[in-house]
XYZ file of C-alpha atoms in Angstrom:
544
model
C -0.022 0.083 -0.032
C 2.038 2.925 0.545
C 2.286 6.109 2.707
C 0.108 5.730 5.792
C -2.033 8.279 7.410
C -5.260 6.582 8.456
C -7.340 5.242 11.331
C -6.008 4.050 14.343
C -4.194 1.477 12.263
C -2.264 2.463 9.271
C -2.723 1.027 5.519
C -0.959 -0.858 1.428
C 4.240 -2.824 3.581
C 9.014 -4.551 6.259
C 16.719 -8.217 9.183
C 17.295 -11.188 10.556
C 17.253 -14.652 8.904
C 14.387 -16.337 7.122
C 14.052 -18.674 9.945
C 13.842 -15.649 12.253
C 10.946 -14.269 10.337
C 8.560 -16.854 11.069
C 5.942 -14.336 12.302
C 5.759 -10.590 12.959
C 6.649 -11.199 16.715
C 3.751 -11.256 18.708
C 3.394 -11.189 22.620
C 0.316 -10.947 24.618
C -2.050 -12.821 26.965
C 0.159 -11.671 29.792
C 3.111 -13.245 28.880
C 6.511 -11.463 29.215
C 7.156 -11.292 25.340
C 7.798 -14.636 25.020
C 6.270 -17.340 22.611
C 2.694 -16.031 23.079
C 1.607 -18.360 25.814
C 0.920 -22.036 26.723
C 2.106 -24.507 24.147
C -0.250 -26.966 25.280
C -3.186 -28.694 23.343
C -4.526 -26.481 20.572
C -7.892 -25.350 21.006
C -10.909 -27.097 19.567
C -12.736 -25.246 16.886
C -16.667 -25.441 16.720
C -18.234 -27.679 14.171
C -17.963 -26.179 10.716
C -15.667 -23.318 11.835
C -18.193 -21.006 13.292
C -18.522 -17.317 12.718
C -15.841 -14.678 13.507
C -16.526 -10.903 13.682
C -14.106 -8.343 13.427
C -13.695 -4.535 13.569
C -13.152 -2.560 10.461
C -13.536 0.878 9.070
C -15.615 1.710 6.044
C -13.633 0.781 2.663
C -12.987 3.441 0.238
C -13.326 0.807 -2.620
C -13.672 -2.824 -3.134
C -12.328 -3.137 -6.852
C -9.014 -4.723 -6.323
C -6.733 -2.347 -8.385
C -8.593 0.634 -6.990
C -8.058 -0.383 -3.124
C -5.074 1.435 -1.772
C -6.189 1.368 1.944
C -6.302 -1.235 4.505
C -10.064 -1.216 5.232
C -10.925 -2.372 1.686
C -7.880 -4.304 0.943
C -8.287 -6.493 4.094
C -11.871 -7.710 2.812
C -10.365 -8.078 -0.782
C -7.692 -10.555 0.670
C -10.283 -12.861 1.741
C -12.406 -12.617 -1.523
C -9.584 -13.087 -4.117
C -6.361 -14.983 -4.565
C -3.608 -13.928 -6.922
C -1.241 -15.614 -9.148
C 1.065 -15.863 -5.954
C 0.608 -15.814 -2.320
C 2.927 -14.885 0.566
C 4.410 -17.782 2.782
C 4.344 -16.068 5.972
C 6.735 -18.593 7.448
C 9.539 -17.375 5.173
C 8.177 -14.129 3.762
C 8.672 -15.845 0.379
C 6.186 -16.124 -2.538
C 4.328 -19.483 -2.936
C 1.798 -20.909 -5.333
C -1.648 -19.037 -5.878
C -3.441 -19.502 -9.101
C -0.149 -20.143 -10.494
C 1.482 -23.477 -9.470
C 4.951 -22.605 -10.694
C 6.851 -19.964 -12.592
C 10.295 -19.484 -14.108
C 12.482 -17.063 -15.688
C 15.963 -17.037 -16.976
C 16.784 -13.237 -16.976
C 14.197 -11.654 -14.548
C 12.689 -10.093 -17.578
C 10.366 -12.774 -19.249
C 8.421 -14.794 -16.689
C 6.253 -18.049 -17.598
C 3.720 -18.857 -15.069
C 1.968 -22.248 -15.062
C -1.609 -22.002 -13.866
C -3.571 -24.506 -11.998
C -6.455 -25.928 -13.854
C -9.239 -26.130 -10.963
C -9.641 -22.404 -10.313
C -13.025 -20.692 -10.716
C -14.533 -17.528 -9.647
C -17.443 -17.713 -7.106
C -20.077 -17.769 -9.928
C -18.321 -20.704 -11.468
C -16.435 -19.033 -14.493
C -13.188 -20.765 -15.286
C -9.787 -18.917 -14.479
C -7.412 -19.159 -17.450
C -4.374 -17.232 -18.435
C -6.704 -15.029 -20.540
C -8.239 -14.038 -17.248
C -5.198 -12.460 -16.253
C -4.638 -10.774 -19.651
C -7.896 -9.154 -19.694
C -7.703 -8.008 -16.076
C -4.260 -6.353 -16.376
C -5.208 -4.707 -19.325
C -8.331 -3.477 -18.052
C -6.689 -2.062 -15.030
C -3.891 0.068 -16.873
C -6.504 1.385 -19.189
C -6.653 5.128 -18.228
C -10.502 5.176 -18.827
C -10.861 2.801 -15.969
C -8.832 5.242 -13.533
C -7.529 2.448 -11.096
C -5.373 3.934 -8.414
C -2.992 1.237 -8.539
C -2.388 1.014 -12.333
C 1.285 2.255 -11.803
C 2.216 -0.922 -10.214
C 2.209 -2.146 -13.748
C 4.698 0.322 -14.910
C 7.463 -2.030 -15.625
C 5.336 -4.364 -17.653
C 6.328 -4.053 -21.440
C 3.810 -1.920 -23.240
C 2.235 -0.427 -20.192
C 3.353 3.176 -21.123
C 1.961 2.751 -24.744
C -1.468 2.150 -23.169
C -1.389 5.043 -20.876
C -0.258 7.144 -23.797
C -3.069 6.000 -25.921
C -0.870 4.402 -28.391
C -1.948 0.789 -27.719
C -4.934 -0.793 -26.337
C -3.276 -3.750 -24.643
C 0.146 -4.272 -23.018
C 2.596 -6.113 -25.494
C 4.114 -7.841 -22.226
C 1.180 -9.736 -20.952
C 0.484 -12.749 -23.163
C -1.689 -16.088 -22.860
C 0.452 -18.736 -24.409
C -2.354 -21.181 -23.857
C -5.169 -21.631 -21.234
C -2.816 -22.303 -18.515
C 0.414 -20.556 -19.371
C 0.785 -16.887 -18.849
C 3.801 -14.914 -19.900
C 4.750 -11.576 -18.401
C 7.667 -9.701 -20.273
C 8.868 -6.538 -18.392
C 10.890 -3.609 -19.617
C 13.993 -4.453 -17.338
C 14.921 -7.215 -14.993
C 12.791 -7.186 -11.722
C 13.422 -10.111 -9.466
C 10.769 -9.337 -7.005
C 7.868 -9.798 -9.290
C 6.521 -12.878 -7.815
C 6.369 -11.095 -4.629
C 4.818 -7.931 -6.134
C 1.956 -10.217 -7.754
C 0.738 -11.017 -4.234
C -0.450 -7.375 -3.865
C -4.170 -6.600 -4.293
C -3.747 -4.785 -7.643
C -2.944 -7.949 -9.325
C -5.885 -10.102 -8.365
C -7.996 -11.541 -11.331
C -11.404 -10.135 -12.145
C -14.354 -12.065 -13.788
C -16.100 -10.933 -16.978
C -19.187 -9.986 -15.067
C -16.919 -6.958 -13.406
C -16.584 -5.417 -16.765
C -20.266 -5.329 -17.409
C -20.998 -2.906 -14.718
C -18.150 -2.121 -12.396
C -20.077 -0.031 -10.052
C -22.559 -3.231 -9.226
C -19.714 -5.512 -9.135
C -18.162 -3.378 -6.379
C -21.227 -3.813 -4.132
C -20.847 -7.462 -4.218
C -17.428 -8.419 -5.632
C -17.221 -11.821 -7.267
C -13.669 -13.338 -6.618
C -11.753 -16.532 -6.515
C -10.789 -16.435 -2.891
C -11.262 -18.477 0.227
C -14.596 -16.573 0.931
C -17.474 -15.234 -1.230
C -19.760 -12.474 -0.495
C -22.930 -13.136 1.470
C -25.114 -10.450 0.060
C -24.110 -7.012 -0.722
C -21.738 -4.388 1.044
C -23.897 -2.760 3.683
C -22.223 0.662 3.869
C -21.048 1.760 7.209
C -22.629 -1.476 8.864
C -21.056 -4.575 7.700
C -19.614 -6.835 4.981
C -20.329 -10.545 5.484
C -18.654 -13.515 3.615
C -19.255 -17.151 3.666
C -16.391 -20.020 3.064
C -16.182 -20.760 -0.558
C -16.059 -24.668 -0.464
C -14.613 -24.932 -4.050
C -11.703 -22.890 -3.351
C -8.685 -24.524 -5.297
C -6.067 -23.632 -2.726
C -4.305 -25.836 -0.278
C -5.325 -24.015 3.028
C -8.966 -23.181 2.981
C -10.437 -20.898 5.633
C -11.306 -22.152 8.985
C -14.298 -19.972 10.056
C -17.265 -20.814 8.022
C -18.299 -17.112 8.072
C -16.488 -13.815 8.539
C -18.293 -10.564 9.378
C -16.455 -7.320 9.175
C -18.414 -4.769 11.368
C -17.816 -1.407 10.335
C -17.502 1.364 13.063
C -16.955 4.991 12.919
C -15.615 5.153 16.647
C -12.833 2.613 17.682
C -13.546 3.171 21.189
C -17.000 1.686 20.507
C -15.580 -1.294 19.060
C -13.192 -1.797 22.091
C -16.164 -1.852 24.379
C -18.004 -4.281 22.221
C -15.195 -6.712 22.282
C -14.991 -6.322 26.039
C -18.726 -7.254 26.101
C -18.365 -9.992 23.789
C -20.699 -8.638 20.930
C -17.630 -8.384 18.759
C -14.787 -10.854 18.556
C -11.710 -9.018 17.413
C -10.355 -5.384 17.514
C -7.028 -5.529 15.678
C -5.732 -1.972 16.653
C -7.015 -1.199 19.993
C -6.693 2.652 20.843
C -3.071 3.606 22.312
C -4.780 5.142 25.288
C -6.112 1.592 26.369
C -2.701 0.062 26.626
C -2.497 0.681 30.547
C -5.802 -0.970 31.185
C -5.880 -3.811 28.618
C -4.877 -6.536 31.026
C -7.419 -5.278 33.449
C -10.096 -5.196 30.545
C -9.280 -8.395 28.717
C -7.192 -10.620 31.116
C -5.365 -13.013 28.777
C -7.282 -12.061 25.689
C -4.978 -9.587 23.976
C -1.834 -9.765 21.754
C 0.766 -7.217 20.761
C 2.112 -7.462 17.235
C 5.266 -5.846 15.963
C 4.699 -4.701 12.326
C 6.471 -3.382 9.402
C 4.451 -0.068 9.401
C 7.266 2.566 9.384
C 7.069 6.077 10.674
C 9.539 8.673 9.853
C 10.393 12.397 9.474
C 11.460 13.355 5.922
C 13.495 16.483 4.808
C 12.561 18.660 1.752
C 15.758 18.295 0.144
C 14.649 20.900 -2.307
C 15.057 23.349 0.574
C 18.613 24.860 0.853
C 18.704 24.704 4.672
C 18.456 20.869 4.666
C 21.162 20.456 1.869
C 24.046 19.817 4.530
C 23.764 16.152 5.851
C 25.269 17.389 9.109
C 22.022 19.090 9.835
C 19.855 16.125 9.041
C 22.221 13.882 11.236
C 21.906 16.357 14.140
C 18.312 16.541 14.082
C 18.138 12.763 14.221
C 20.576 12.423 17.089
C 18.809 14.975 19.143
C 15.612 12.848 19.293
C 15.278 10.550 22.145
C 13.235 7.830 20.385
C 12.749 5.594 23.646
C 11.511 8.581 25.878
C 8.903 9.667 23.419
C 7.763 5.933 22.875
C 7.495 5.618 26.656
C 5.699 8.900 27.208
C 3.224 9.049 24.323
C 2.810 5.295 23.269
C 3.332 3.629 26.822
C 6.210 1.884 25.322
C 4.347 0.259 22.492
C 6.537 1.160 19.463
C 9.630 -0.366 18.307
C 12.523 2.313 17.827
C 13.651 2.204 14.027
C 17.285 2.111 13.560
C 16.960 0.977 9.840
C 15.039 1.568 6.613
C 14.337 -2.161 5.816
C 11.830 -3.671 8.403
C 13.688 -6.228 10.631
C 11.319 -8.838 9.806
C 12.762 -9.120 6.303
C 15.747 -11.405 5.422
C 17.470 -8.110 4.441
C 16.707 -6.155 7.623
C 19.795 -5.229 9.678
C 19.004 -3.879 13.334
C 21.074 -1.298 14.805
C 22.661 -0.205 11.537
C 22.030 3.538 12.032
C 24.960 5.372 13.415
C 23.122 8.668 13.326
C 19.869 7.250 14.969
C 21.687 7.048 18.327
C 20.465 9.706 20.922
C 23.508 11.880 21.563
C 22.292 15.464 22.542
C 25.868 16.897 22.933
C 27.346 15.711 19.840
C 24.071 16.753 18.088
C 24.259 20.237 19.324
C 27.999 20.507 18.334
C 27.217 19.397 14.937
C 23.992 21.346 14.370
C 26.081 24.491 15.480
C 29.098 23.804 13.289
C 26.669 23.202 10.100
C 24.679 26.440 11.003
C 21.270 24.551 11.185
C 18.340 26.765 11.000
C 17.011 28.616 14.223
C 13.456 28.294 13.016
C 11.549 25.324 11.871
C 8.157 24.464 10.770
C 7.141 20.836 11.212
C 4.449 19.436 8.925
C 1.979 16.474 9.605
C -1.505 15.117 8.777
C -4.328 16.092 10.954
C -6.681 13.645 12.737
C -4.470 10.599 13.117
C -3.060 11.267 16.538
C 0.309 12.472 15.411
C 0.159 15.920 17.439
C 1.479 14.699 20.738
C 4.804 12.940 19.499
C 5.418 15.583 16.858
C 5.144 18.186 19.842
C 7.582 15.952 21.798
C 10.185 15.947 19.002
C 10.091 19.597 18.613
C 10.456 20.113 22.262
C 13.778 18.010 22.084
C 14.975 19.821 19.214
C 14.420 23.233 21.115
C 16.078 21.802 24.076
C 18.948 19.940 22.610
C 19.789 22.000 19.533
C 18.794 25.404 20.680
C 16.290 26.071 17.927
C 14.488 29.031 18.890
C 11.013 28.833 17.271
C 9.257 25.843 15.924
C 5.762 26.030 14.436
C 3.388 23.306 13.191
C 1.318 22.880 9.908
C -1.285 20.194 10.421
C -3.470 19.410 7.224
C -6.156 16.838 6.096
C -4.175 13.967 4.326
C -5.116 14.606 0.888
C -4.198 18.283 1.179
C -1.180 17.396 2.777
C 0.090 14.988 0.003
C -0.916 17.885 -2.223
C 1.806 20.190 -0.630
C 4.277 17.507 -1.103
C 3.162 16.981 -4.843
C 3.766 20.796 -5.291
C 7.090 20.860 -3.261
C 5.476 23.403 -1.068
C 6.847 21.609 2.344
C 9.328 23.880 3.994
C 10.233 21.864 6.950
C 10.640 18.241 8.605
C 7.538 16.388 7.552
C 5.734 13.097 9.151
C 4.950 10.149 6.819
C 4.673 6.533 7.229
C 5.169 3.422 4.965
C 3.570 -0.047 5.223
C 4.926 -2.716 2.720
C 2.164 -4.058 0.344
C 4.221 -7.025 -0.387
C 7.113 -8.369 1.700
C 10.215 -7.099 -0.224
C 13.139 -4.839 0.649
C 12.780 -3.378 -2.813
C 9.319 -2.154 -1.943
C 10.736 -0.785 1.319
C 13.058 1.510 -0.452
C 12.644 1.973 -4.152
C 9.317 3.765 -4.287
C 10.244 6.332 -1.740
C 14.106 6.908 -2.343
C 14.916 6.286 -5.867
C 15.454 9.305 -8.147
C 12.116 10.459 -9.419
C 10.130 7.881 -7.748
C 6.265 8.778 -7.397
C 6.553 8.727 -3.479
C 9.909 10.315 -3.294
C 8.711 13.359 -1.585
C 12.104 14.386 -0.210
C 13.314 14.667 -3.825
C 16.364 12.437 -2.720
C 18.712 11.619 -5.451
C 21.882 9.369 -5.165
C 23.114 7.726 -8.218
C 24.934 4.865 -6.253
C 21.856 4.012 -4.474
C 19.769 3.910 -7.680
C 22.533 1.523 -9.338
C 22.380 -0.748 -6.261
C 18.688 -1.011 -6.342
C 18.782 -1.852 -10.229
C 21.437 -4.339 -9.699
C 19.502 -5.947 -6.928
C 16.253 -6.034 -8.841
C 18.118 -7.633 -11.632
C 20.157 -10.260 -9.438
C 18.972 -13.929 -9.951
C 20.791 -15.186 -6.838
C 18.586 -14.081 -3.671
C 21.446 -13.726 -1.264
C 23.459 -11.541 -3.809
C 20.327 -9.418 -3.965
C 19.943 -9.245 -0.378
C 23.421 -8.010 -0.035
C 22.888 -5.383 -2.544
C 19.555 -3.951 -0.941
C 21.593 -3.913 2.318
C 24.158 -1.883 0.758
C 21.571 0.470 -0.670
C 20.135 0.904 2.751
C 23.319 1.770 4.222
C 23.474 4.808 1.798
C 20.153 5.871 2.978
C 21.143 5.771 6.586
C 24.353 7.735 5.846
C 22.639 10.453 3.548
C 19.491 10.478 5.895
C 16.845 11.854 3.478
C 14.313 10.593 6.294
C 14.919 10.109 9.999
C 13.646 6.600 10.960
C 11.462 6.916 14.080
C 9.712 3.557 14.889
C 7.656 0.552 13.731
C 4.369 0.484 14.952
C 3.181 -2.165 17.160
C -0.525 -3.171 17.127
C -2.415 -4.187 20.198
C -5.192 -6.722 19.294
C -7.924 -7.665 21.825
C -10.477 -10.386 21.355
C -13.472 -12.120 22.952
C -13.604 -15.324 24.754
C -14.952 -17.186 21.489
C -11.506 -16.872 20.006
C -8.525 -19.042 20.422
C -5.737 -16.203 20.877
C -3.034 -18.529 19.531
C -4.630 -18.525 16.227
C -4.421 -14.880 15.798
C -1.728 -13.547 13.211
C -1.069 -10.139 11.749
C 1.254 -9.928 8.611
C 3.531 -7.390 7.293
C 0.773 -5.191 5.820
C -1.081 -5.093 9.252
C -3.611 -7.608 8.052
C -4.976 -9.876 10.833
C -5.585 -13.355 9.106
C -9.245 -14.018 9.912
C -9.214 -17.071 7.659
C -6.893 -18.874 10.206
C -8.680 -17.920 13.406
C -10.241 -20.569 15.624
C -13.626 -20.093 16.924
C -14.150 -22.202 20.034
C -17.598 -20.994 20.941
C -20.977 -20.886 18.963
């Protein structure tokens, strides 16, 4: 997904070893941060799997390639299955509709599709299904928000420019063989294809896309039960003919749509709602008293940072950027504002990915004396304006950062600009930001490439800092083209080191999510992935 603003939980993406990446680490239920609790016998699910209800906010859209926020994408993830899926034990791609894939050059990819996949209305899924879907998504007339995810497909630009009706690089070789040709080598393609934008769509969608959106017909583990009840709920039932290997456990999922997260918290407490996956931060101090063992704390890849508008002269000097970072005591802010419930970020690549490398940021260490000396020698500005989006709970911690800058660097005057998110992004687009700014980033798919390239590559659409480093760009391109995963990982890590030295953004923290649940749910079955989606399809319901 991308830059995050949002509800109490952010939106569409997160080093250790692959083995250590088993899950986004979770602790809860009164544990001391260990393995999440008792390793005794697994809880017994009710016959048929039962019904689970979960908090959600009102989705913006329910057309896959038009959904760029969590509320809609969470639902779509149960309704659709892409060519590939993510193996959350390894964070590597695994079979979806495609049983296997191969490439010799990371440019031309051949996918062999399974022959048993159908949409919920019975329509067969073939290679042509994907050809039709992908061409529909990139057609400018259809105005899909995620169309630019296809920008490295051969022929994408010709379709966008109106010079072609279909992309040359997407071809149905036969019913079950799909060929994708790219404009340049790109090894993370199987990871990227797990993203919502690449889900297949049935022919009925093209007849009336607005009607389709009210009751999407997918090919996923669950199918719609009736239409989307706006501001009320979205209900789905398990699709018994799903062709994948791990069908959903609950028989039915109900996303209950709330406008007030506090109301959802109280409903879980009373047992009228089963799961709230992002409890309000102010409830942390009482969660054990409120829920006993029924809570879990998930580390995630949701990354919060302060960026610099490098098109402003006063932030040209890297020493100014280093000093501002070294003057922030992340731990004290996390303790004071978030009750200790964020993970300080000393890296760009989330620590859950194989390329992640904790404690790799020299200038993320709190050192107020050195910061003050550096700031004075570099002639850092005596006045600053700090920007953030309003309505998302950023006021207190932004003020805390400003206080530390005033205290530790002697900055005389710091003011704030707070805007609605759409207006805020508009200022970025026009390069009218004049001081440090808050943004976040969540991995749409688990890849070090996605943690860096869209935000820091020269000219990238989300590169609001206007950062440019030729060596960084070359390393990203080399890593994308590399066929050996270990070599690619090393190149991504080298690219991250450049970012941490150049510091176009100050890493602050990775967000922890506090999930509470009712007595009907086996807490050991809860799991939140890198995109902050709780996997309701694997929840064990223990009571009717």
